[in-house]
């Protein structure tokens, strides 16, 4: 009798495990703007949904006026490293099999590294894939990135402009210098 129950329990566990969605190990990652250097080397073992909360926590802390280097972002390590030979707002993003590290010589660079990680995470979520193993080195080609909005004929609600600023920040067109 116990043996039969044990077999039923095993079969139930096997059925539940078979129903769990499996993440893909291959996906297509499109980053905007294109980084100076990005070396993709297969898939990590990191589920994008497992870091979403830490990513949002870091973004919220920074946009609330906090310092990224002081944020405990759990699975994301943010390091302010003044010895890095990068332009202002440059960053290094490294995703290994089970770790995420963003380094920069400025808070702005950490922010832009987070924006790139957010794009990668969104692509992985959309394609139901693991985060890629990747080494990214990026720095702005232009010291000043700007846009011009003609609001004369577009009398949108202010929420529209707040959302537009968030979208532009995600594309690294504007960001921390506007805090």
PDB file of C-alpha atoms in Angstrom:
ATOM      1  CA  UNK A   1       0.000   0.000   0.000  1.00  0.00           C
ATOM      2  CA  UNK A   2       2.796   2.402   0.918  1.00  0.00           C
ATOM      3  CA  UNK A   3       4.619   1.452  -2.248  1.00  0.00           C
ATOM      4  CA  UNK A   4       1.564   2.317  -4.375  1.00  0.00           C
ATOM      5  CA  UNK A   5       1.210   5.697  -2.663  1.00  0.00           C
ATOM      6  CA  UNK A   6       4.887   6.386  -3.223  1.00  0.00           C
ATOM      7  CA  UNK A   7       4.535   5.589  -6.931  1.00  0.00           C
ATOM      8  CA  UNK A   8       1.468   7.844  -7.199  1.00  0.00           C
ATOM      9  CA  UNK A   9       3.350  10.653  -5.454  1.00  0.00           C
ATOM     10  CA  UNK A  10       6.301  10.195  -7.811  1.00  0.00           C
ATOM     11  CA  UNK A  11       4.023  10.269 -10.874  1.00  0.00           C
ATOM     12  CA  UNK A  12       2.264  13.383  -9.571  1.00  0.00           C
ATOM     13  CA  UNK A  13       5.594  15.162  -9.033  1.00  0.00           C
ATOM     14  CA  UNK A  14       6.781  14.121 -12.494  1.00  0.00           C
ATOM     15  CA  UNK A  15       3.577  15.478 -14.059  1.00  0.00           C
ATOM     16  CA  UNK A  16       3.913  18.783 -12.208  1.00  0.00           C
ATOM     17  CA  UNK A  17       7.562  19.093 -13.262  1.00  0.00           C
ATOM     18  CA  UNK A  18       6.638  18.358 -16.880  1.00  0.00           C
ATOM     19  CA  UNK A  19       4.049  21.149 -16.823  1.00  0.00           C
ATOM     20  CA  UNK A  20       6.549  23.763 -15.667  1.00  0.00           C
ATOM     21  CA  UNK A  21       7.506  26.081 -18.531  1.00  0.00           C
ATOM     22  CA  UNK A  22      11.045  25.623 -19.751  1.00  0.00           C
ATOM     23  CA  UNK A  23      13.101  28.656 -20.729  1.00  0.00           C
ATOM     24  CA  UNK A  24      14.853  28.797 -24.084  1.00  0.00           C
ATOM     25  CA  UNK A  25      18.630  28.845 -24.235  1.00  0.00           C
ATOM     26  CA  UNK A  26      18.659  30.763 -27.514  1.00  0.00           C
ATOM     27  CA  UNK A  27      17.192  34.198 -28.103  1.00  0.00           C
ATOM     28  CA  UNK A  28      17.801  37.331 -30.122  1.00  0.00           C
ATOM     29  CA  UNK A  29      18.884  40.406 -28.145  1.00  0.00           C
ATOM     30  CA  UNK A  30      18.604  43.838 -29.763  1.00  0.00           C
ATOM     31  CA  UNK A  31      20.124  46.735 -27.850  1.00  0.00           C
ATOM     32  CA  UNK A  32      19.474  50.397 -28.606  1.00  0.00           C
ATOM     33  CA  UNK A  33      21.671  52.251 -29.040  1.00  0.00           C
ATOM     34  CA  UNK A  34      24.116  49.590 -30.164  1.00  0.00           C
ATOM     35  CA  UNK A  35      26.901  49.254 -27.566  1.00  0.00           C
ATOM     36  CA  UNK A  36      30.526  49.952 -28.463  1.00  0.00           C
ATOM     37  CA  UNK A  37      31.272  46.252 -27.836  1.00  0.00           C
ATOM     38  CA  UNK A  38      28.979  43.336 -26.986  1.00  0.00           C
ATOM     39  CA  UNK A  39      30.211  39.738 -26.878  1.00  0.00           C
ATOM     40  CA  UNK A  40      27.368  37.229 -26.477  1.00  0.00           C
ATOM     41  CA  UNK A  41      28.466  33.726 -25.439  1.00  0.00           C
ATOM     42  CA  UNK A  42      25.387  31.522 -25.073  1.00  0.00           C
ATOM     43  CA  UNK A  43      22.865  31.417 -22.241  1.00  0.00           C
ATOM     44  CA  UNK A  44      23.306  31.888 -18.518  1.00  0.00           C
ATOM     45  CA  UNK A  45      21.261  30.044 -15.899  1.00  0.00           C
ATOM     46  CA  UNK A  46      19.534  33.275 -14.817  1.00  0.00           C
ATOM     47  CA  UNK A  47      15.757  33.436 -15.225  1.00  0.00           C
ATOM     48  CA  UNK A  48      14.890  37.041 -16.209  1.00  0.00           C
ATOM     49  CA  UNK A  49      11.858  37.070 -13.915  1.00  0.00           C
ATOM     50  CA  UNK A  50      14.138  36.329 -10.953  1.00  0.00           C
ATOM     51  CA  UNK A  51      15.982  39.643 -11.321  1.00  0.00           C
ATOM     52  CA  UNK A  52      13.058  41.876 -12.325  1.00  0.00           C
ATOM     53  CA  UNK A  53      12.391  42.962  -8.717  1.00  0.00           C
ATOM     54  CA  UNK A  54      16.057  43.811  -8.056  1.00  0.00           C
ATOM     55  CA  UNK A  55      16.249  45.726 -11.331  1.00  0.00           C
ATOM     56  CA  UNK A  56      13.141  47.773 -10.521  1.00  0.00           C
ATOM     57  CA  UNK A  57      14.413  48.417  -6.977  1.00  0.00           C
ATOM     58  CA  UNK A  58      17.689  49.852  -8.306  1.00  0.00           C
ATOM     59  CA  UNK A  59      15.921  51.980 -10.938  1.00  0.00           C
ATOM     60  CA  UNK A  60      13.454  53.347  -8.370  1.00  0.00           C
ATOM     61  CA  UNK A  61      16.224  54.158  -5.900  1.00  0.00           C
ATOM     62  CA  UNK A  62      18.170  56.127  -8.511  1.00  0.00           C
ATOM     63  CA  UNK A  63      15.172  58.012  -9.893  1.00  0.00           C
ATOM     64  CA  UNK A  64      14.252  58.925  -6.299  1.00  0.00           C
ATOM     65  CA  UNK A  65      17.608  60.649  -5.850  1.00  0.00           C
ATOM     66  CA  UNK A  66      19.544  57.778  -4.257  1.00  0.00           C
ATOM     67  CA  UNK A  67      22.973  56.477  -5.165  1.00  0.00           C
ATOM     68  CA  UNK A  68      23.189  53.277  -7.195  1.00  0.00           C
ATOM     69  CA  UNK A  69      26.464  52.244  -5.591  1.00  0.00           C
ATOM     70  CA  UNK A  70      24.674  52.088  -2.212  1.00  0.00           C
ATOM     71  CA  UNK A  71      21.706  50.017  -3.438  1.00  0.00           C
ATOM     72  CA  UNK A  72      21.462  46.406  -2.319  1.00  0.00           C
ATOM     73  CA  UNK A  73      20.098  45.100  -5.602  1.00  0.00           C
ATOM     74  CA  UNK A  74      20.324  41.460  -4.557  1.00  0.00           C
ATOM     75  CA  UNK A  75      21.273  39.551  -7.688  1.00  0.00           C
ATOM     76  CA  UNK A  76      22.743  42.613  -9.453  1.00  0.00           C
ATOM     77  CA  UNK A  77      26.110  43.906  -8.286  1.00  0.00           C
ATOM     78  CA  UNK A  78      26.649  47.626  -8.928  1.00  0.00           C
ATOM     79  CA  UNK A  79      30.241  48.831  -8.530  1.00  0.00           C
ATOM     80  CA  UNK A  80      31.512  52.390  -8.787  1.00  0.00           C
ATOM     81  CA  UNK A  81      35.142  51.946  -9.878  1.00  0.00           C
ATOM     82  CA  UNK A  82      37.097  55.169 -10.448  1.00  0.00           C
ATOM     83  CA  UNK A  83      40.042  53.273 -11.958  1.00  0.00           C
ATOM     84  CA  UNK A  84      38.069  52.201 -15.050  1.00  0.00           C
ATOM     85  CA  UNK A  85      39.353  53.847 -18.204  1.00  0.00           C
ATOM     86  CA  UNK A  86      35.962  54.827 -19.627  1.00  0.00           C
ATOM     87  CA  UNK A  87      34.396  58.055 -20.826  1.00  0.00           C
ATOM     88  CA  UNK A  88      31.914  59.674 -18.457  1.00  0.00           C
ATOM     89  CA  UNK A  89      28.676  57.647 -18.545  1.00  0.00           C
ATOM     90  CA  UNK A  90      30.508  54.574 -19.854  1.00  0.00           C
ATOM     91  CA  UNK A  91      29.972  51.181 -18.218  1.00  0.00           C
ATOM     92  CA  UNK A  92      30.888  47.513 -18.279  1.00  0.00           C
ATOM     93  CA  UNK A  93      28.092  44.952 -17.985  1.00  0.00           C
ATOM     94  CA  UNK A  94      28.968  41.336 -17.395  1.00  0.00           C
ATOM     95  CA  UNK A  95      26.480  38.490 -17.175  1.00  0.00           C
ATOM     96  CA  UNK A  96      28.132  35.153 -16.396  1.00  0.00           C
ATOM     97  CA  UNK A  97      26.429  31.817 -15.826  1.00  0.00           C
ATOM     98  CA  UNK A  98      24.945  32.976 -12.527  1.00  0.00           C
ATOM     99  CA  UNK A  99      26.100  36.565 -11.779  1.00  0.00           C
ATOM    100  CA  UNK A 100      25.382  40.077 -13.030  1.00  0.00           C
ATOM    101  CA  UNK A 101      27.973  42.832 -12.564  1.00  0.00           C
ATOM    102  CA  UNK A 102      27.722  46.450 -13.703  1.00  0.00           C
ATOM    103  CA  UNK A 103      30.796  48.656 -13.247  1.00  0.00           C
ATOM    104  CA  UNK A 104      31.369  52.289 -14.086  1.00  0.00           C
ATOM    105  CA  UNK A 105      33.427  55.274 -13.028  1.00  0.00           C
ATOM    106  CA  UNK A 106      30.244  57.375 -12.617  1.00  0.00           C
ATOM    107  CA  UNK A 107      26.713  57.050 -11.257  1.00  0.00           C
ATOM    108  CA  UNK A 108      25.446  57.929 -14.739  1.00  0.00           C
ATOM    109  CA  UNK A 109      27.352  54.983 -16.174  1.00  0.00           C
ATOM    110  CA  UNK A 110      25.773  52.639 -13.623  1.00  0.00           C
ATOM    111  CA  UNK A 111      22.364  54.010 -14.654  1.00  0.00           C
ATOM    112  CA  UNK A 112      23.045  53.367 -18.351  1.00  0.00           C
ATOM    113  CA  UNK A 113      24.285  49.870 -17.509  1.00  0.00           C
ATOM    114  CA  UNK A 114      20.972  49.266 -15.728  1.00  0.00           C
ATOM    115  CA  UNK A 115      19.103  50.516 -18.805  1.00  0.00           C
ATOM    116  CA  UNK A 116      20.982  48.004 -20.969  1.00  0.00           C
ATOM    117  CA  UNK A 117      20.284  45.215 -18.464  1.00  0.00           C
ATOM    118  CA  UNK A 118      16.607  46.218 -18.534  1.00  0.00           C
ATOM    119  CA  UNK A 119      16.554  45.884 -22.348  1.00  0.00           C
ATOM    120  CA  UNK A 120      18.230  42.466 -22.151  1.00  0.00           C
ATOM    121  CA  UNK A 121      15.824  41.335 -19.437  1.00  0.00           C
ATOM    122  CA  UNK A 122      12.796  42.506 -21.412  1.00  0.00           C
ATOM    123  CA  UNK A 123      14.005  40.685 -24.545  1.00  0.00           C
ATOM    124  CA  UNK A 124      14.590  37.502 -22.505  1.00  0.00           C
ATOM    125  CA  UNK A 125      11.126  37.748 -20.907  1.00  0.00           C
ATOM    126  CA  UNK A 126       9.462  38.328 -24.279  1.00  0.00           C
ATOM    127  CA  UNK A 127      11.202  35.272 -25.773  1.00  0.00           C
ATOM    128  CA  UNK A 128      10.860  33.121 -22.614  1.00  0.00           C
ATOM    129  CA  UNK A 129      14.634  32.664 -22.507  1.00  0.00           C
ATOM    130  CA  UNK A 130      17.425  32.757 -19.979  1.00  0.00           C
ATOM    131  CA  UNK A 131      19.559  35.881 -19.806  1.00  0.00           C
ATOM    132  CA  UNK A 132      22.543  35.611 -22.144  1.00  0.00           C
ATOM    133  CA  UNK A 133      26.135  35.299 -21.014  1.00  0.00           C
ATOM    134  CA  UNK A 134      27.497  38.590 -22.272  1.00  0.00           C
ATOM    135  CA  UNK A 135      30.308  41.105 -21.840  1.00  0.00           C
ATOM    136  CA  UNK A 136      29.342  44.651 -22.811  1.00  0.00           C
ATOM    137  CA  UNK A 137      31.622  47.659 -22.865  1.00  0.00           C
ATOM    138  CA  UNK A 138      29.790  50.825 -23.757  1.00  0.00           C
ATOM    139  CA  UNK A 139      30.404  54.533 -23.631  1.00  0.00           C
ATOM    140  CA  UNK A 140      28.585  57.374 -25.358  1.00  0.00           C
ATOM    141  CA  UNK A 141      29.769  58.451 -28.775  1.00  0.00           C
ATOM    142  CA  UNK A 142      28.494  61.956 -28.011  1.00  0.00           C
ATOM    143  CA  UNK A 143      28.944  63.799 -24.730  1.00  0.00           C
ATOM    144  CA  UNK A 144      25.596  65.531 -25.154  1.00  0.00           C
ATOM    145  CA  UNK A 145      22.532  63.692 -26.423  1.00  0.00           C
ATOM    146  CA  UNK A 146      19.432  65.786 -26.901  1.00  0.00           C
ATOM    147  CA  UNK A 147      16.071  65.884 -28.584  1.00  0.00           C
ATOM    148  CA  UNK A 148      13.767  68.700 -29.481  1.00  0.00           C
ATOM    149  CA  UNK A 149      10.079  68.524 -28.721  1.00  0.00           C
ATOM    150  CA  UNK A 150       7.716  70.802 -30.578  1.00  0.00           C
ATOM    151  CA  UNK A 151       4.862  71.126 -28.108  1.00  0.00           C
ATOM    152  CA  UNK A 152       3.174  73.956 -29.968  1.00  0.00           C
ATOM    153  CA  UNK A 153       0.884  71.607 -31.892  1.00  0.00           C
ATOM    154  CA  UNK A 154       0.891  68.685 -29.466  1.00  0.00           C
ATOM    155  CA  UNK A 155      -0.952  69.665 -26.346  1.00  0.00           C
ATOM    156  CA  UNK A 156      -0.707  66.317 -24.583  1.00  0.00           C
ATOM    157  CA  UNK A 157      -1.386  65.666 -20.921  1.00  0.00           C
ATOM    158  CA  UNK A 158       1.692  65.943 -18.712  1.00  0.00           C
ATOM    159  CA  UNK A 159       1.616  62.155 -18.090  1.00  0.00           C
ATOM    160  CA  UNK A 160       2.403  61.695 -21.787  1.00  0.00           C
ATOM    161  CA  UNK A 161       5.613  63.691 -21.395  1.00  0.00           C
ATOM    162  CA  UNK A 162       6.598  61.828 -18.227  1.00  0.00           C
ATOM    163  CA  UNK A 163       6.175  58.537 -20.071  1.00  0.00           C
ATOM    164  CA  UNK A 164       8.119  59.930 -23.037  1.00  0.00           C
ATOM    165  CA  UNK A 165      11.002  60.893 -20.730  1.00  0.00           C
ATOM    166  CA  UNK A 166      11.033  57.376 -19.276  1.00  0.00           C
ATOM    167  CA  UNK A 167      11.175  55.882 -22.774  1.00  0.00           C
ATOM    168  CA  UNK A 168      13.982  58.235 -23.810  1.00  0.00           C
ATOM    169  CA  UNK A 169      15.934  57.380 -20.656  1.00  0.00           C
ATOM    170  CA  UNK A 170      15.561  53.670 -21.458  1.00  0.00           C
ATOM    171  CA  UNK A 171      17.171  54.373 -24.834  1.00  0.00           C
ATOM    172  CA  UNK A 172      19.959  56.354 -23.127  1.00  0.00           C
ATOM    173  CA  UNK A 173      18.979  59.572 -24.874  1.00  0.00           C
ATOM    174  CA  UNK A 174      18.414  61.397 -21.617  1.00  0.00           C
ATOM    175  CA  UNK A 175      18.825  60.311 -18.083  1.00  0.00           C
ATOM    176  CA  UNK A 176      20.607  61.097 -14.895  1.00  0.00           C
ATOM    177  CA  UNK A 177      21.746  64.588 -15.850  1.00  0.00           C
ATOM    178  CA  UNK A 178      18.088  65.644 -15.755  1.00  0.00           C
ATOM    179  CA  UNK A 179      17.565  64.595 -12.133  1.00  0.00           C
TER     180      UNK A 179
END
